[in-house]
Tab-separated table of C-alpha atoms in Angstrom:
chain	number	residue	atom	x	y	z
A	1	UNK	CA	250.941	248.069	-39.575
A	2	UNK	CA	253.218	246.293	-42.064
A	3	UNK	CA	250.356	246.331	-44.563
A	4	UNK	CA	249.809	250.012	-43.871
A	5	UNK	CA	253.479	250.683	-44.560
A	6	UNK	CA	253.096	248.933	-47.919
A	7	UNK	CA	249.977	250.976	-48.673
A	8	UNK	CA	251.830	254.194	-47.851
A	9	UNK	CA	254.472	253.232	-50.371
A	10	UNK	CA	251.917	252.326	-53.045
A	11	UNK	CA	249.985	255.562	-52.550
A	12	UNK	CA	253.041	257.781	-52.388
A	13	UNK	CA	252.920	260.711	-54.800
A	14	UNK	CA	256.706	260.925	-54.939
A	15	UNK	CA	258.365	259.804	-58.137
A	16	UNK	CA	259.149	256.076	-58.052
A	17	UNK	CA	257.508	255.660	-54.659
A	18	UNK	CA	254.673	253.521	-56.003
A	19	UNK	CA	256.633	251.234	-58.342
A	20	UNK	CA	255.620	247.602	-58.318
A	21	UNK	CA	258.718	246.189	-56.616
A	22	UNK	CA	260.332	246.297	-53.188
A	23	UNK	CA	263.656	244.936	-51.927
A	24	UNK	CA	263.367	242.447	-49.070
A	25	UNK	CA	266.575	242.027	-47.040
A	26	UNK	CA	266.723	238.324	-46.167
A	27	UNK	CA	270.213	238.483	-44.653
A	28	UNK	CA	273.468	240.420	-44.869
A	29	UNK	CA	274.262	238.729	-48.188
A	30	UNK	CA	270.853	237.854	-49.622
A	31	UNK	CA	268.205	240.233	-50.926
A	32	UNK	CA	264.993	239.475	-52.779
A	33	UNK	CA	263.178	241.630	-55.313
A	34	UNK	CA	259.542	241.328	-54.276
A	35	UNK	CA	256.758	242.003	-56.759
A	36	UNK	CA	253.869	243.676	-54.988
A	37	UNK	CA	251.089	242.807	-57.449
A	38	UNK	CA	249.169	240.361	-55.287
A	39	UNK	CA	249.202	242.835	-52.419
A	40	UNK	CA	245.857	243.869	-53.941
A	41	UNK	CA	244.312	241.152	-51.786
A	42	UNK	CA	246.024	242.249	-48.534
A	43	UNK	CA	243.921	245.153	-47.264
A	44	UNK	CA	245.326	246.890	-44.144
A	45	UNK	CA	242.109	246.364	-42.194
A	46	UNK	CA	242.330	242.584	-42.623
A	47	UNK	CA	245.652	242.340	-40.815
A	48	UNK	CA	246.076	241.250	-37.194
A	49	UNK	CA	245.966	244.091	-34.672
A	50	UNK	CA	247.243	244.048	-31.099
A	51	UNK	CA	245.047	247.085	-30.425
A	52	UNK	CA	241.802	247.036	-32.379
A	53	UNK	CA	241.537	250.799	-31.958
A	54	UNK	CA	244.415	251.156	-34.428
A	55	UNK	CA	241.932	250.460	-37.223
A	56	UNK	CA	240.470	253.943	-36.722
A	57	UNK	CA	243.886	255.579	-37.060
A	58	UNK	CA	244.719	253.510	-40.120
A	59	UNK	CA	241.340	254.310	-41.683
A	60	UNK	CA	242.026	258.040	-41.405
A	61	UNK	CA	245.520	257.623	-42.846
A	62	UNK	CA	244.288	255.537	-45.772
A	63	UNK	CA	241.521	258.032	-46.580
A	64	UNK	CA	243.999	260.888	-46.752
A	65	UNK	CA	246.504	258.899	-48.835
A	66	UNK	CA	243.885	257.671	-51.330
A	67	UNK	CA	242.486	261.195	-51.719
A	68	UNK	CA	245.987	262.586	-52.364
A	69	UNK	CA	246.785	259.864	-54.896
A	70	UNK	CA	243.509	260.331	-56.785
A	71	UNK	CA	244.128	264.079	-56.967
A	72	UNK	CA	247.708	263.416	-58.119
A	73	UNK	CA	246.485	261.205	-60.969
A	74	UNK	CA	243.973	263.811	-62.131
A	75	UNK	CA	246.534	266.597	-61.882
A	76	UNK	CA	249.002	264.614	-64.019
A	77	UNK	CA	246.291	263.447	-66.462
A	78	UNK	CA	246.842	259.773	-65.631
A	79	UNK	CA	243.186	259.002	-66.157
A	80	UNK	CA	243.350	255.203	-66.311
A	81	UNK	CA	245.291	255.083	-63.045
A	82	UNK	CA	242.673	257.393	-61.529
A	83	UNK	CA	239.843	255.071	-62.619
A	84	UNK	CA	241.715	252.004	-61.410
A	85	UNK	CA	242.292	253.427	-57.929
A	86	UNK	CA	238.827	254.996	-57.680
A	87	UNK	CA	237.171	251.629	-58.279
A	88	UNK	CA	239.682	249.337	-56.526
A	89	UNK	CA	240.027	251.408	-53.337
A	90	UNK	CA	237.110	249.805	-51.503
A	91	UNK	CA	238.469	246.250	-51.799
A	92	UNK	CA	242.160	247.084	-51.892
A	93	UNK	CA	242.416	249.606	-49.081
A	94	UNK	CA	239.150	250.124	-47.149
A	95	UNK	CA	237.944	246.572	-46.564
A	96	UNK	CA	237.416	245.866	-42.831
A	97	UNK	CA	237.984	249.537	-41.999
A	98	UNK	CA	235.128	251.614	-40.605
A	99	UNK	CA	235.576	254.259	-43.310
A	100	UNK	CA	233.708	254.975	-46.519
A	101	UNK	CA	235.733	254.989	-49.752
A	102	UNK	CA	236.069	258.261	-51.631
A	103	UNK	CA	233.111	258.808	-53.950
A	104	UNK	CA	235.007	260.701	-56.632
A	105	UNK	CA	236.717	264.006	-57.348
A	106	UNK	CA	235.118	265.052	-60.645
A	107	UNK	CA	232.767	268.034	-60.090
A	108	UNK	CA	229.873	269.290	-62.187
A	109	UNK	CA	227.580	266.269	-62.331
A	110	UNK	CA	224.232	267.023	-63.997
A	111	UNK	CA	221.602	264.662	-65.362
A	112	UNK	CA	217.957	264.838	-66.340
A	113	UNK	CA	217.266	261.408	-64.837
A	114	UNK	CA	215.126	261.501	-61.698
A	115	UNK	CA	216.622	259.072	-59.130
A	116	UNK	CA	213.174	258.441	-57.641
A	117	UNK	CA	211.973	257.229	-61.055
A	118	UNK	CA	215.086	255.491	-62.415
A	119	UNK	CA	217.560	254.835	-59.608
A	120	UNK	CA	219.745	252.505	-61.701
A	121	UNK	CA	219.939	254.969	-64.581
A	122	UNK	CA	220.850	257.816	-62.231
A	123	UNK	CA	223.614	255.788	-60.559
A	124	UNK	CA	224.943	254.727	-63.965
A	125	UNK	CA	225.145	258.340	-65.153
A	126	UNK	CA	226.959	259.336	-61.972
A	127	UNK	CA	229.351	256.389	-62.341
A	128	UNK	CA	230.210	257.379	-65.922
A	129	UNK	CA	230.732	261.006	-64.875
A	130	UNK	CA	233.064	260.175	-61.973
A	131	UNK	CA	235.075	257.841	-64.221
A	132	UNK	CA	235.287	260.340	-67.070
A	133	UNK	CA	233.574	257.998	-69.533
A	134	UNK	CA	231.190	259.378	-72.157
A	135	UNK	CA	229.007	256.305	-72.695
A	136	UNK	CA	228.515	252.690	-71.589
A	137	UNK	CA	230.464	251.259	-74.538
A	138	UNK	CA	233.550	253.490	-74.390
A	139	UNK	CA	236.861	251.891	-73.453
A	140	UNK	CA	239.542	254.030	-71.891
A	141	UNK	CA	243.047	254.397	-73.323
A	142	UNK	CA	244.206	251.280	-71.425
A	143	UNK	CA	241.509	249.113	-73.030
A	144	UNK	CA	239.162	248.823	-70.041
A	145	UNK	CA	235.365	248.977	-70.609
A	146	UNK	CA	232.943	250.461	-68.026
A	147	UNK	CA	231.622	247.030	-66.979
A	148	UNK	CA	235.094	246.015	-65.766
A	149	UNK	CA	235.404	249.144	-63.620
A	150	UNK	CA	231.917	248.519	-62.205
A	151	UNK	CA	232.886	244.955	-61.256
A	152	UNK	CA	236.073	246.264	-59.664
A	153	UNK	CA	234.085	248.600	-57.403
A	154	UNK	CA	231.474	245.918	-56.588
A	155	UNK	CA	228.820	248.388	-57.748
A	156	UNK	CA	225.933	245.976	-58.241
A	157	UNK	CA	223.427	248.720	-59.122
A	158	UNK	CA	225.628	250.002	-61.951
A	159	UNK	CA	226.261	246.444	-63.155
A	160	UNK	CA	222.516	245.807	-63.283
A	161	UNK	CA	222.011	249.055	-65.211
A	162	UNK	CA	224.692	248.066	-67.733
A	163	UNK	CA	223.197	244.602	-68.198
A	164	UNK	CA	219.701	246.104	-68.610
A	165	UNK	CA	221.133	248.153	-71.481
A	166	UNK	CA	222.481	245.013	-73.195
A	167	UNK	CA	226.166	245.645	-72.545
A	168	UNK	CA	228.207	242.538	-73.394
A	169	UNK	CA	228.739	240.786	-70.066
A	170	UNK	CA	231.909	239.144	-71.404
A	171	UNK	CA	233.616	242.350	-72.523
A	172	UNK	CA	237.280	242.002	-71.612
A	173	UNK	CA	240.245	244.297	-71.193
A	174	UNK	CA	242.468	244.547	-74.261
A	175	UNK	CA	245.763	245.438	-72.580
A	176	UNK	CA	247.589	244.020	-69.543
A	177	UNK	CA	247.986	246.041	-66.351
A	178	UNK	CA	251.679	245.319	-65.939
A	179	UNK	CA	252.111	247.374	-62.763
A	180	UNK	CA	249.898	244.902	-60.875
A	181	UNK	CA	250.625	241.898	-63.128
A	182	UNK	CA	247.071	241.592	-64.445
A	183	UNK	CA	246.853	239.970	-67.887
A	184	UNK	CA	244.921	241.229	-70.872
A	185	UNK	CA	241.522	239.673	-71.678
A	186	UNK	CA	240.228	240.006	-68.122
A	187	UNK	CA	236.431	239.987	-67.914
A	188	UNK	CA	234.254	241.645	-65.294
A	189	UNK	CA	233.764	238.216	-63.697
A	190	UNK	CA	237.503	237.666	-63.339
A	191	UNK	CA	238.073	241.114	-61.850
A	192	UNK	CA	235.265	240.644	-59.315
A	193	UNK	CA	236.712	237.250	-58.323
A	194	UNK	CA	240.193	238.689	-57.826
A	195	UNK	CA	239.013	241.477	-55.529
A	196	UNK	CA	236.574	239.245	-53.628
A	197	UNK	CA	233.598	241.317	-54.754
A	198	UNK	CA	231.303	238.333	-54.387
A	199	UNK	CA	228.025	240.241	-54.751
A	200	UNK	CA	229.187	241.190	-58.244
A	201	UNK	CA	230.326	237.598	-58.861
A	202	UNK	CA	226.869	236.244	-57.997
A	203	UNK	CA	225.127	238.814	-60.205
A	204	UNK	CA	227.393	238.123	-63.190
A	205	UNK	CA	226.981	234.361	-62.842
A	206	UNK	CA	223.184	234.750	-62.658
A	207	UNK	CA	223.432	236.777	-65.880
A	208	UNK	CA	225.333	233.836	-67.440
A	209	UNK	CA	228.820	235.288	-67.654
A	210	UNK	CA	231.280	232.987	-69.445
A	211	UNK	CA	233.100	231.137	-66.634
A	212	UNK	CA	235.797	229.635	-68.875
A	213	UNK	CA	236.789	232.758	-70.798
A	214	UNK	CA	240.573	232.560	-71.300
A	215	UNK	CA	242.603	235.508	-70.062
A	216	UNK	CA	246.047	236.541	-71.290
A	217	UNK	CA	247.716	233.950	-69.051
A	218	UNK	CA	245.541	231.159	-70.452
A	219	UNK	CA	243.531	230.745	-67.262
A	220	UNK	CA	239.879	231.287	-66.447
A	221	UNK	CA	237.991	232.992	-63.617
A	222	UNK	CA	238.713	230.001	-61.372
A	223	UNK	CA	242.460	230.659	-61.531
A	224	UNK	CA	241.894	234.330	-60.760
A	225	UNK	CA	239.668	233.507	-57.788
A	226	UNK	CA	242.440	231.288	-56.401
A	227	UNK	CA	245.014	234.044	-56.938
A	228	UNK	CA	242.711	236.402	-55.048
A	229	UNK	CA	242.335	233.954	-52.130
A	230	UNK	CA	238.583	233.859	-52.716
A	231	UNK	CA	237.178	230.437	-51.705
A	232	UNK	CA	233.558	231.628	-51.913
A	233	UNK	CA	234.011	232.585	-55.563
A	234	UNK	CA	235.713	229.234	-56.206
A	235	UNK	CA	232.616	227.429	-54.909
A	236	UNK	CA	230.328	229.638	-57.008
A	237	UNK	CA	232.403	229.042	-60.140
A	238	UNK	CA	232.556	225.284	-59.605
A	239	UNK	CA	228.765	225.255	-59.175
A	240	UNK	CA	228.575	227.175	-62.474
A	241	UNK	CA	230.666	224.413	-64.098
A	242	UNK	CA	233.955	226.228	-64.472
A	243	UNK	CA	236.590	223.993	-66.040
A	244	UNK	CA	238.785	222.773	-63.175
A	245	UNK	CA	241.192	221.175	-65.669
A	246	UNK	CA	241.943	224.323	-67.658
A	247	UNK	CA	245.663	225.031	-67.585
A	248	UNK	CA	247.130	228.390	-66.631
A	249	UNK	CA	250.614	229.864	-66.350
A	250	UNK	CA	252.382	227.426	-63.974
A	251	UNK	CA	254.479	228.101	-60.906
A	252	UNK	CA	254.799	231.257	-58.904
A	253	UNK	CA	254.178	230.389	-55.263
A	254	UNK	CA	255.316	228.236	-52.364
A	255	UNK	CA	251.691	227.198	-51.841
A	256	UNK	CA	251.735	225.455	-55.214
A	257	UNK	CA	254.857	223.529	-54.198
A	258	UNK	CA	253.090	222.423	-51.005
A	259	UNK	CA	250.020	221.357	-52.987
A	260	UNK	CA	252.154	219.252	-55.342
A	261	UNK	CA	253.933	217.617	-52.416
A	262	UNK	CA	250.593	216.793	-50.785
A	263	UNK	CA	249.610	215.173	-54.080
A	264	UNK	CA	252.723	212.965	-53.680
A	265	UNK	CA	254.923	214.605	-56.280
A	266	UNK	CA	258.507	213.340	-56.136
A	267	UNK	CA	260.477	215.863	-54.067
A	268	UNK	CA	263.771	214.446	-55.389
A	269	UNK	CA	263.027	214.195	-59.102
A	270	UNK	CA	266.009	215.309	-61.177
A	271	UNK	CA	265.462	217.676	-64.087
A	272	UNK	CA	266.685	216.730	-67.545
A	273	UNK	CA	266.041	218.599	-70.788
A	274	UNK	CA	266.577	216.607	-73.966
A	275	UNK	CA	267.229	217.822	-77.489
A	276	UNK	CA	263.738	216.702	-78.514
A	277	UNK	CA	262.560	219.751	-76.530
A	278	UNK	CA	264.515	222.236	-78.685
A	279	UNK	CA	263.238	225.441	-77.068
A	280	UNK	CA	264.204	224.530	-73.502
A	281	UNK	CA	267.350	222.675	-74.611
A	282	UNK	CA	268.659	225.654	-76.582
A	283	UNK	CA	267.811	228.169	-73.841
A	284	UNK	CA	269.489	226.193	-71.069
A	285	UNK	CA	272.616	225.431	-73.062
A	286	UNK	CA	273.083	228.946	-74.448
A	287	UNK	CA	272.600	230.463	-70.988
A	288	UNK	CA	274.932	227.827	-69.524
A	289	UNK	CA	277.695	228.833	-71.942
A	290	UNK	CA	277.047	232.500	-71.260
A	291	UNK	CA	277.553	231.846	-67.537
A	292	UNK	CA	281.288	231.415	-68.140
A	293	UNK	CA	281.494	234.892	-69.707
A	294	UNK	CA	278.790	237.002	-68.063
A	295	UNK	CA	277.391	235.269	-64.974
A	296	UNK	CA	273.991	236.151	-63.522
A	297	UNK	CA	271.332	234.372	-61.477
A	298	UNK	CA	269.620	233.165	-64.677
A	299	UNK	CA	272.838	231.870	-66.258
A	300	UNK	CA	273.803	230.137	-63.012
A	301	UNK	CA	270.453	228.348	-62.943
A	302	UNK	CA	270.979	227.262	-66.548
A	303	UNK	CA	274.568	226.164	-65.848
A	304	UNK	CA	273.434	223.910	-62.979
A	305	UNK	CA	270.058	222.801	-64.375
A	306	UNK	CA	270.892	219.281	-65.569
A	307	UNK	CA	270.047	216.665	-62.915
A	308	UNK	CA	269.033	219.439	-60.493
A	309	UNK	CA	266.336	218.665	-57.914
A	310	UNK	CA	263.391	220.906	-56.931
A	311	UNK	CA	265.376	221.909	-53.829
A	312	UNK	CA	268.293	223.039	-55.980
A	313	UNK	CA	265.999	225.073	-58.238
A	314	UNK	CA	264.409	226.729	-55.201
A	315	UNK	CA	267.852	227.774	-53.969
A	316	UNK	CA	269.046	228.922	-57.400
A	317	UNK	CA	265.917	231.004	-58.009
A	318	UNK	CA	265.844	232.473	-54.500
A	319	UNK	CA	262.456	230.901	-53.699
A	320	UNK	CA	263.328	230.368	-50.058
A	321	UNK	CA	259.684	229.895	-49.017
A	322	UNK	CA	259.631	226.679	-51.043
A	323	UNK	CA	262.804	225.342	-49.396
A	324	UNK	CA	261.095	224.714	-46.050
A	325	UNK	CA	258.252	222.814	-47.719
A	326	UNK	CA	260.675	220.631	-49.670
A	327	UNK	CA	262.865	219.853	-46.658
A	328	UNK	CA	259.767	218.980	-44.608
A	329	UNK	CA	258.835	216.561	-47.395
A	330	UNK	CA	262.209	214.817	-46.939
A	331	UNK	CA	263.912	216.361	-49.948
A	332	UNK	CA	267.455	215.004	-50.012
A	333	UNK	CA	270.380	217.408	-49.916
A	334	UNK	CA	273.073	214.848	-50.714
A	335	UNK	CA	271.990	214.381	-54.353
A	336	UNK	CA	274.449	215.824	-56.859
A	337	UNK	CA	273.580	217.478	-60.155
A	338	UNK	CA	275.535	217.012	-63.390
A	339	UNK	CA	278.147	219.528	-62.145
A	340	UNK	CA	278.700	217.405	-58.997
A	341	UNK	CA	277.164	220.062	-56.742
A	342	UNK	CA	274.747	219.377	-53.892
A	343	UNK	CA	272.030	221.710	-52.594
A	344	UNK	CA	274.397	222.786	-49.813
A	345	UNK	CA	277.115	223.643	-52.359
A	346	UNK	CA	274.683	225.748	-54.387
A	347	UNK	CA	273.428	227.531	-51.274
A	348	UNK	CA	276.999	228.622	-50.508
A	349	UNK	CA	277.588	229.757	-54.094
A	350	UNK	CA	274.357	231.775	-54.043
A	351	UNK	CA	275.358	233.433	-50.742
A	352	UNK	CA	272.130	232.154	-49.235
A	353	UNK	CA	271.247	233.058	-45.632
A	354	UNK	CA	273.342	231.247	-43.034
A	355	UNK	CA	270.292	229.426	-41.632
A	356	UNK	CA	269.694	227.802	-45.029
A	357	UNK	CA	273.317	226.710	-45.462
A	358	UNK	CA	273.346	225.267	-41.947
A	359	UNK	CA	270.001	223.537	-42.478
A	360	UNK	CA	271.188	221.914	-45.706
A	361	UNK	CA	274.438	220.790	-44.082
A	362	UNK	CA	272.646	219.335	-41.031
A	363	UNK	CA	270.056	217.635	-43.200
A	364	UNK	CA	272.807	216.185	-45.383
A	365	UNK	CA	274.499	214.609	-42.359
A	366	UNK	CA	271.162	213.147	-41.243
A	367	UNK	CA	270.587	211.685	-44.716
A	368	UNK	CA	274.009	210.016	-44.649
A	369	UNK	CA	273.320	208.517	-41.225
A	370	UNK	CA	269.921	207.279	-42.397
A	371	UNK	CA	271.456	205.652	-45.475
A	372	UNK	CA	274.159	204.030	-43.333
A	373	UNK	CA	271.537	202.638	-40.966
A	374	UNK	CA	269.475	201.298	-43.864
A	375	UNK	CA	272.513	199.300	-45.055
A	376	UNK	CA	272.895	197.629	-41.631
A	377	UNK	CA	270.936	194.682	-40.305
A	378	UNK	CA	271.117	192.486	-37.208
A	379	UNK	CA	270.549	188.771	-36.763
């Protein structure tokens, strides 16, 4: 039901109701601005239900909300948003629900193609009509080609028809979709991986789609499959020799912190930027000076950055999910940064939740006792 509440907000037709951010109240003094982009992978039907019969109720609600939102987009001439929702609805909202996605709202479809003679051609013509696209090579105003929309809807028949007509399988989007944090240069393969449309992934790989095509974040389809929580696509891409060493935009999740800790990264390493890294050095020092005049969360992080530990950065940035992982990995809270502040001191300054302040204080006392014991021996 929490996922359904999020969906209701996303599909709201009220002004500002579907913006990409929500405020999470962590405590009486700590709030977090949550970006809802990766909620694309959290379909309501895939949540845990106490009563399985609730799926039927949710399916009816989602159908009505999607229909209303599609009509709203058409009425306000937001044609790219209409295409995006029309093709993403199956994976984003209807997965694991016993309801069929909405076929489209554009009337007046006519074609001379006989579906009994050319089924693929007929389905392609219908796809273009419902998406308001005039031909198989036309991009919409947001820079998306038809093949990317077909991959988004997991429409294998339309994908086959496009490939039969020699459409470039590696056509990519030219503009980012900032409302859902999708980069530019996304190919059909990347989109299918993100939405777990694995039938489309298999077809595109069989047609020799470029597995290491760099998107706007510098990553490849393998990074996107991981972001979409799609292990099956990861296996398919690795089998197709995707580059597992290709770098992407770093950071962004507590899971990555846990993975680094499992790989034996130093949980207590202290951060130091030197002048030989002029970009970072200048940014941190300018923001640190600005903190004295116009303080903000960013300037506070810069002011306390030198000799800060990963735990301190997690507290300063509000990444509370990472704090638990670091403390479980024996991150020390008694270490001081250049400003002589510990993690507990920073938690108080940031008005962190009381449980975090208490946890840091308790852990600090335990660390002191452990150090005292390590300095004692018996004969």
